[in-house]
PDB file of C-alpha atoms in Angstrom:
ATOM      1  CA  MET A   1       0.000   0.000   0.000  1.00 45.00           C
ATOM      2  CA  LYS A   2       2.807   2.364   0.915  1.00 43.00           C
ATOM      3  CA  ARG A   3       4.506   1.599  -2.389  1.00 47.00           C
ATOM      4  CA  ILE A   4       1.287   2.338  -4.345  1.00 39.00           C
ATOM      5  CA  ILE A   5       0.885   5.693  -2.578  1.00 37.00           C
ATOM      6  CA  THR A   6       4.520   6.496  -3.320  1.00 39.00           C
ATOM      7  CA  LEU A   7       3.999   5.698  -7.021  1.00 38.00           C
ATOM      8  CA  ILE A   8       0.851   7.845  -7.177  1.00 38.00           C
ATOM      9  CA  VAL A   9       2.627  10.766  -5.530  1.00 36.00           C
ATOM     10  CA  PHE A  10       5.569  10.330  -7.895  1.00 40.00           C
ATOM     11  CA  ALA A  11       3.288  10.279 -10.944  1.00 39.00           C
ATOM     12  CA  PHE A  12       1.436  13.349  -9.696  1.00 37.00           C
ATOM     13  CA  THR A  13       4.709  15.181  -9.107  1.00 41.00           C
ATOM     14  CA  VAL A  14       5.947  14.321 -12.602  1.00 45.00           C
ATOM     15  CA  SER A  15       2.640  15.552 -14.025  1.00 46.00           C
ATOM     16  CA  LEU A  16       2.945  18.864 -12.173  1.00 45.00           C
ATOM     17  CA  SER A  17       6.545  19.210 -13.315  1.00 49.00           C
ATOM     18  CA  ALA A  18       5.581  18.609 -16.939  1.00 51.00           C
ATOM     19  CA  GLN A  19       2.746  21.112 -16.678  1.00 61.00           C
ATOM     20  CA  SER A  20       5.059  23.636 -15.122  1.00 78.00           C
ATOM     21  CA  GLN A  21       7.600  23.197 -17.921  1.00 91.00           C
ATOM     22  CA  TYR A  22       4.855  23.654 -20.514  1.00 94.00           C
ATOM     23  CA  GLU A  23       3.552  26.800 -18.861  1.00 95.00           C
ATOM     24  CA  LYS A  24       7.051  28.228 -18.452  1.00 94.00           C
ATOM     25  CA  GLY A  25       7.836  27.506 -22.081  1.00 96.00           C
ATOM     26  CA  MET A  26       4.616  29.039 -23.387  1.00 96.00           C
ATOM     27  CA  SER A  27       5.013  32.109 -21.174  1.00 96.00           C
ATOM     28  CA  LYS A  28       8.567  32.574 -22.423  1.00 96.00           C
ATOM     29  CA  ALA A  29       7.444  32.224 -26.055  1.00 97.00           C
ATOM     30  CA  PHE A  30       4.788  34.911 -25.563  1.00 96.00           C
ATOM     31  CA  GLU A  31       7.379  37.096 -23.857  1.00 96.00           C
ATOM     32  CA  LEU A  32       9.677  36.778 -26.878  1.00 97.00           C
ATOM     33  CA  TRP A  33       6.804  37.470 -29.232  1.00 96.00           C
ATOM     34  CA  GLY A  34       5.836  40.559 -27.264  1.00 94.00           C
ATOM     35  CA  ALA A  35       9.439  41.781 -27.565  1.00 96.00           C
ATOM     36  CA  ASN A  36       9.221  41.400 -31.375  1.00 95.00           C
ATOM     37  CA  LYS A  37      11.608  38.440 -31.291  1.00 97.00           C
ATOM     38  CA  ASN A  38       9.302  36.579 -33.616  1.00 96.00           C
ATOM     39  CA  LYS A  39      11.824  34.086 -34.941  1.00 95.00           C
ATOM     40  CA  GLU A  40      12.867  33.002 -31.446  1.00 97.00           C
ATOM     41  CA  ALA A  41       9.230  32.845 -30.310  1.00 97.00           C
ATOM     42  CA  GLY A  42       8.259  30.721 -33.301  1.00 97.00           C
ATOM     43  CA  GLN A  43      11.139  28.339 -32.712  1.00 97.00           C
ATOM     44  CA  LEU A  44      10.165  27.955 -29.070  1.00 97.00           C
ATOM     45  CA  PHE A  45       6.515  27.295 -29.927  1.00 98.00           C
ATOM     46  CA  GLU A  46       7.738  24.684 -32.396  1.00 97.00           C
ATOM     47  CA  ARG A  47       9.878  22.963 -29.762  1.00 97.00           C
ATOM     48  CA  ILE A  48       6.969  22.964 -27.327  1.00 97.00           C
ATOM     49  CA  SER A  49       4.686  21.470 -29.980  1.00 97.00           C
ATOM     50  CA  LYS A  50       7.070  18.532 -30.360  1.00 95.00           C
ATOM     51  CA  ALA A  51       7.051  17.908 -26.629  1.00 94.00           C
ATOM     52  CA  GLU A  52       3.279  18.444 -26.319  1.00 94.00           C
ATOM     53  CA  SER A  53       2.145  16.128 -29.098  1.00 91.00           C
ATOM     54  CA  ASP A  54      -1.500  16.156 -27.976  1.00 95.00           C
ATOM     55  CA  ASN A  55      -1.790  19.940 -27.548  1.00 97.00           C
ATOM     56  CA  TRP A  56      -2.826  22.040 -30.560  1.00 98.00           C
ATOM     57  CA  LEU A  57      -1.971  25.429 -29.082  1.00 98.00           C
ATOM     58  CA  PRO A  58       1.845  25.492 -29.597  1.00 98.00           C
ATOM     59  CA  SER A  59       1.491  24.547 -33.285  1.00 98.00           C
ATOM     60  CA  TYR A  60      -1.329  27.062 -33.654  1.00 98.00           C
ATOM     61  CA  TYR A  61       0.848  29.902 -32.356  1.00 98.00           C
ATOM     62  CA  ALA A  62       3.874  28.792 -34.380  1.00 98.00           C
ATOM     63  CA  ALA A  63       1.674  28.987 -37.483  1.00 98.00           C
ATOM     64  CA  THR A  64       0.226  32.361 -36.492  1.00 97.00           C
ATOM     65  CA  ILE A  65       3.675  33.921 -36.157  1.00 97.00           C
ATOM     66  CA  GLU A  66       4.675  32.745 -39.639  1.00 97.00           C
ATOM     67  CA  ILE A  67       1.411  33.971 -41.160  1.00 97.00           C
ATOM     68  CA  ILE A  68       1.549  37.426 -39.588  1.00 96.00           C
ATOM     69  CA  GLY A  69       5.185  37.747 -40.639  1.00 96.00           C
ATOM     70  CA  SER A  70       4.274  37.016 -44.250  1.00 96.00           C
ATOM     71  CA  PHE A  71       2.192  40.158 -44.719  1.00 95.00           C
ATOM     72  CA  GLY A  72       4.247  42.755 -46.508  1.00 93.00           C
ATOM     73  CA  VAL A  73       6.709  40.233 -47.936  1.00 94.00           C
ATOM     74  CA  LYS A  74       7.638  41.184 -51.509  1.00 94.00           C
ATOM     75  CA  ASP A  75       9.393  38.015 -52.644  1.00 96.00           C
ATOM     76  CA  GLU A  76       7.042  35.181 -53.619  1.00 96.00           C
ATOM     77  CA  VAL A  77       9.585  32.438 -52.943  1.00 96.00           C
ATOM     78  CA  PHE A  78      10.093  33.730 -49.408  1.00 96.00           C
ATOM     79  CA  LEU A  79       6.354  34.174 -48.964  1.00 97.00           C
ATOM     80  CA  LYS A  80       5.630  30.586 -49.968  1.00 97.00           C
ATOM     81  CA  ALA A  81       8.399  29.303 -47.700  1.00 97.00           C
ATOM     82  CA  LYS A  82       6.848  31.054 -44.695  1.00 97.00           C
ATOM     83  CA  LEU A  83       3.281  30.068 -45.523  1.00 98.00           C
ATOM     84  CA  ASN A  84       4.192  26.465 -46.323  1.00 98.00           C
ATOM     85  CA  LYS A  85       5.845  26.256 -42.929  1.00 97.00           C
ATOM     86  CA  ALA A  86       2.770  27.802 -41.332  1.00 98.00           C
ATOM     87  CA  GLN A  87       0.580  25.295 -43.167  1.00 98.00           C
ATOM     88  CA  GLU A  88       2.564  22.412 -41.710  1.00 97.00           C
ATOM     89  CA  PHE A  89       1.952  23.755 -38.211  1.00 98.00           C
ATOM     90  CA  LEU A  90      -1.750  24.267 -38.926  1.00 98.00           C
ATOM     91  CA  ASP A  91      -2.077  20.766 -40.366  1.00 98.00           C
ATOM     92  CA  LYS A  92      -0.589  19.368 -37.187  1.00 97.00           C
ATOM     93  CA  ALA A  93      -2.944  21.446 -35.048  1.00 98.00           C
ATOM     94  CA  MET A  94      -5.922  20.283 -37.133  1.00 97.00           C
ATOM     95  CA  ILE A  95      -5.012  16.630 -36.612  1.00 97.00           C
ATOM     96  CA  ILE A  96      -4.928  17.167 -32.857  1.00 97.00           C
ATOM     97  CA  SER A  97      -8.077  19.298 -32.714  1.00 97.00           C
ATOM     98  CA  ARG A  98     -10.505  18.719 -35.571  1.00 95.00           C
ATOM     99  CA  ASP A  99     -13.316  21.154 -36.352  1.00 96.00           C
ATOM    100  CA  ASN A 100     -11.675  23.827 -34.244  1.00 98.00           C
ATOM    101  CA  PRO A 101     -13.002  27.305 -35.156  1.00 98.00           C
ATOM    102  CA  GLU A 102      -9.782  28.995 -33.985  1.00 98.00           C
ATOM    103  CA  ILE A 103      -7.737  26.904 -36.410  1.00 98.00           C
ATOM    104  CA  LEU A 104     -10.241  27.403 -39.220  1.00 98.00           C
ATOM    105  CA  ILE A 105     -10.079  31.197 -39.069  1.00 98.00           C
ATOM    106  CA  THR A 106      -6.280  31.049 -38.862  1.00 98.00           C
ATOM    107  CA  GLN A 107      -6.309  28.957 -42.026  1.00 98.00           C
ATOM    108  CA  ALA A 108      -8.395  31.724 -43.555  1.00 97.00           C
ATOM    109  CA  LEU A 109      -5.787  34.260 -42.423  1.00 97.00           C
ATOM    110  CA  LEU A 110      -3.108  32.205 -44.173  1.00 98.00           C
ATOM    111  CA  ASN A 111      -5.165  32.263 -47.365  1.00 97.00           C
ATOM    112  CA  THR A 112      -5.616  36.020 -46.956  1.00 95.00           C
ATOM    113  CA  ALA A 113      -1.831  36.434 -46.857  1.00 96.00           C
ATOM    114  CA  TYR A 114      -1.687  34.978 -50.365  1.00 96.00           C
ATOM    115  CA  MET A 115      -4.426  37.355 -51.521  1.00 94.00           C
ATOM    116  CA  ALA A 116      -2.652  40.331 -49.943  1.00 93.00           C
ATOM    117  CA  PHE A 117       0.489  39.403 -51.870  1.00 95.00           C
ATOM    118  CA  ASP A 118      -1.209  39.072 -55.260  1.00 95.00           C
ATOM    119  CA  GLY A 119      -4.945  39.563 -55.470  1.00 90.00           C
ATOM    120  CA  GLN A 120      -5.082  38.873 -59.194  1.00 91.00           C
ATOM    121  CA  LYS A 121      -3.313  35.536 -58.858  1.00 94.00           C
ATOM    122  CA  TYR A 122      -4.766  34.244 -55.591  1.00 94.00           C
ATOM    123  CA  GLY A 123      -7.899  36.303 -55.004  1.00 90.00           C
ATOM    124  CA  MET A 124     -10.514  34.096 -56.650  1.00 90.00           C
ATOM    125  CA  SER A 125      -9.352  30.719 -55.361  1.00 93.00           C
ATOM    126  CA  MET A 126      -8.498  31.826 -51.824  1.00 94.00           C
ATOM    127  CA  SER A 127     -11.653  33.900 -51.353  1.00 92.00           C
ATOM    128  CA  MET A 128     -13.751  30.838 -52.218  1.00 93.00           C
ATOM    129  CA  LYS A 129     -11.805  28.728 -49.733  1.00 96.00           C
ATOM    130  CA  ASN A 130     -12.241  31.377 -47.057  1.00 96.00           C
ATOM    131  CA  LYS A 131     -15.966  31.560 -47.657  1.00 94.00           C
ATOM    132  CA  GLY A 132     -16.203  27.879 -46.779  1.00 96.00           C
ATOM    133  CA  LEU A 133     -13.903  28.222 -43.780  1.00 97.00           C
ATOM    134  CA  TYR A 134     -15.842  31.135 -42.276  1.00 97.00           C
ATOM    135  CA  SER A 135     -19.132  29.364 -42.878  1.00 95.00           C
ATOM    136  CA  LYS A 136     -17.903  26.256 -41.078  1.00 97.00           C
ATOM    137  CA  ALA A 137     -16.332  28.219 -38.215  1.00 97.00           C
ATOM    138  CA  PHE A 138     -19.518  30.239 -37.728  1.00 95.00           C
ATOM    139  CA  LYS A 139     -21.650  27.085 -37.602  1.00 96.00           C
ATOM    140  CA  LEU A 140     -19.313  25.591 -34.993  1.00 97.00           C
ATOM    141  CA  ALA A 141     -19.065  28.730 -32.865  1.00 97.00           C
ATOM    142  CA  PRO A 142     -21.614  31.431 -33.795  1.00 96.00           C
ATOM    143  CA  ASN A 143     -20.822  33.447 -30.656  1.00 96.00           C
ATOM    144  CA  ASN A 144     -17.046  33.242 -30.854  1.00 97.00           C
ATOM    145  CA  PRO A 145     -15.872  36.878 -31.021  1.00 97.00           C
ATOM    146  CA  ARG A 146     -12.730  35.998 -32.980  1.00 98.00           C
ATOM    147  CA  VAL A 147     -14.764  34.157 -35.605  1.00 98.00           C
ATOM    148  CA  ILE A 148     -17.198  37.066 -35.975  1.00 97.00           C
ATOM    149  CA  LEU A 149     -14.414  39.656 -36.164  1.00 97.00           C
ATOM    150  CA  SER A 150     -12.345  37.611 -38.613  1.00 96.00           C
ATOM    151  CA  LYS A 151     -15.306  37.205 -40.969  1.00 94.00           C
ATOM    152  CA  ALA A 152     -16.147  40.905 -40.649  1.00 95.00           C
ATOM    153  CA  GLU A 153     -12.574  41.821 -41.610  1.00 93.00           C
ATOM    154  CA  ALA A 154     -12.801  39.573 -44.655  1.00 91.00           C
ATOM    155  CA  ASP A 155     -16.125  41.152 -45.662  1.00 91.00           C
ATOM    156  CA  ILE A 156     -14.675  44.640 -45.194  1.00 91.00           C
ATOM    157  CA  GLY A 157     -11.634  43.735 -47.277  1.00 86.00           C
ATOM    158  CA  ALA A 158     -13.858  42.470 -50.078  1.00 85.00           C
ATOM    159  CA  ALA A 159     -16.040  45.572 -49.903  1.00 86.00           C
ATOM    160  CA  ARG A 160     -13.020  47.842 -50.205  1.00 84.00           C
ATOM    161  CA  PHE A 161     -11.660  45.817 -53.123  1.00 80.00           C
ATOM    162  CA  PHE A 162     -14.917  46.310 -55.029  1.00 82.00           C
ATOM    163  CA  GLY A 163     -15.265  49.944 -53.978  1.00 85.00           C
ATOM    164  CA  GLN A 164     -18.280  49.303 -51.755  1.00 87.00           C
ATOM    165  CA  SER A 165     -19.171  50.705 -48.340  1.00 88.00           C
ATOM    166  CA  THR A 166     -17.846  48.916 -45.276  1.00 88.00           C
ATOM    167  CA  VAL A 167     -20.519  50.366 -42.962  1.00 88.00           C
ATOM    168  CA  PRO A 168     -22.870  47.330 -43.205  1.00 90.00           C
ATOM    169  CA  PHE A 169     -20.237  45.239 -41.442  1.00 93.00           C
ATOM    170  CA  CYS A 170     -19.720  47.612 -38.523  1.00 94.00           C
ATOM    171  CA  LYS A 171     -22.520  45.883 -36.631  1.00 96.00           C
ATOM    172  CA  ASP A 172     -20.578  42.613 -36.784  1.00 96.00           C
ATOM    173  CA  ILE A 173     -17.525  44.249 -35.261  1.00 97.00           C
ATOM    174  CA  LYS A 174     -19.729  45.719 -32.526  1.00 97.00           C
ATOM    175  CA  LYS A 175     -21.150  42.273 -31.787  1.00 97.00           C
ATOM    176  CA  ALA A 176     -17.651  40.791 -31.637  1.00 97.00           C
ATOM    177  CA  ILE A 177     -16.580  43.497 -29.190  1.00 97.00           C
ATOM    178  CA  GLU A 178     -19.584  42.865 -26.945  1.00 97.00           C
ATOM    179  CA  LEU A 179     -18.947  39.123 -26.898  1.00 97.00           C
ATOM    180  CA  GLY A 180     -15.208  39.630 -26.473  1.00 97.00           C
ATOM    181  CA  LYS A 181     -15.730  41.713 -23.342  1.00 95.00           C
ATOM    182  CA  GLU A 182     -17.878  38.986 -21.797  1.00 95.00           C
ATOM    183  CA  GLU A 183     -15.735  36.019 -22.821  1.00 94.00           C
ATOM    184  CA  LYS A 184     -14.177  33.906 -20.076  1.00 90.00           C
ATOM    185  CA  ARG A 185     -11.188  31.769 -21.008  1.00 87.00           C
ATOM    186  CA  THR A 186     -11.075  28.421 -19.208  1.00 89.00           C
ATOM    187  CA  ILE A 187      -7.998  27.035 -20.981  1.00 92.00           C
ATOM    188  CA  LYS A 188      -4.629  28.601 -20.291  1.00 93.00           C
ATOM    189  CA  PHE A 189      -3.011  30.216 -23.346  1.00 96.00           C
ATOM    190  CA  TYR A 190      -6.248  29.894 -25.322  1.00 97.00           C
ATOM    191  CA  PRO A 191      -6.515  32.590 -28.023  1.00 96.00           C
ATOM    192  CA  LYS A 192      -7.884  35.797 -26.578  1.00 93.00           C
ATOM    193  CA  PHE A 193      -9.946  38.526 -28.129  1.00 95.00           C
ATOM    194  CA  MET A 194      -7.876  41.565 -29.113  1.00 93.00           C
ATOM    195  CA  LEU A 195     -10.240  44.269 -27.853  1.00 95.00           C
ATOM    196  CA  LYS A 196      -8.139  47.329 -28.696  1.00 94.00           C
ATOM    197  CA  ARG A 197      -7.575  46.139 -32.233  1.00 93.00           C
ATOM    198  CA  ALA A 198     -11.297  45.467 -32.678  1.00 96.00           C
ATOM    199  CA  GLU A 199     -12.133  48.958 -31.416  1.00 96.00           C
ATOM    200  CA  GLN A 200      -9.686  50.459 -33.907  1.00 94.00           C
ATOM    201  CA  LEU A 201     -11.280  48.452 -36.721  1.00 93.00           C
ATOM    202  CA  LEU A 202     -14.720  49.669 -35.667  1.00 94.00           C
ATOM    203  CA  LYS A 203     -13.556  53.270 -35.692  1.00 91.00           C
ATOM    204  CA  LYS A 204     -12.198  52.909 -39.226  1.00 88.00           C
ATOM    205  CA  CYS A 205     -15.319  51.065 -40.332  1.00 87.00           C
ATOM    206  CA  GLU A 206     -17.646  53.793 -39.130  1.00 82.00           C
ATOM    207  CA  GLN A 207     -15.625  56.446 -40.937  1.00 77.00           C
ATOM    208  CA  LYS A 208     -16.472  54.929 -44.329  1.00 57.00           C
TER     209      LYS A 208
END
């Protein structure tokens, strides 16, 4: 009996240690990211994803860093290298967590990076893919503020491309903001709603 208790305590201690290492690693990666050390942050998220094979979050953030860093890139070879790497991370995250609205809208962001690079070349195909992604994400999580805001941004981008008013989509941003303020995160390091950014988008939207 004593030996069983000892084994249970040992297992529990190892579990706490592993959790602590994960939390320390993720916190450090976010710290690097916040200091604009994106390459180092991405590499750390990647290392964590290898150690946490059943956790989609490290791969999700590694992909997000690559995607965000691809906007503004002028060289297509470099762009594809970054987005292909991001796609690998997203594919891994999708295997771990299927039908995840957070991953779906990040996939849409990746597609948007291609459109931002060359709308004539990628606009038609990627916009159709994104339409399906947003539709699926919205069905899975109709009150997810990130889903609502992401779709609103896509709609605003399309409206601007065709010279149309963005005002009709302001209400969606407002809804996202309301839901974002009320949202309670129960999973540590789960994607959070970027309130300030949403408020800035709303301000720009209402000016059109």
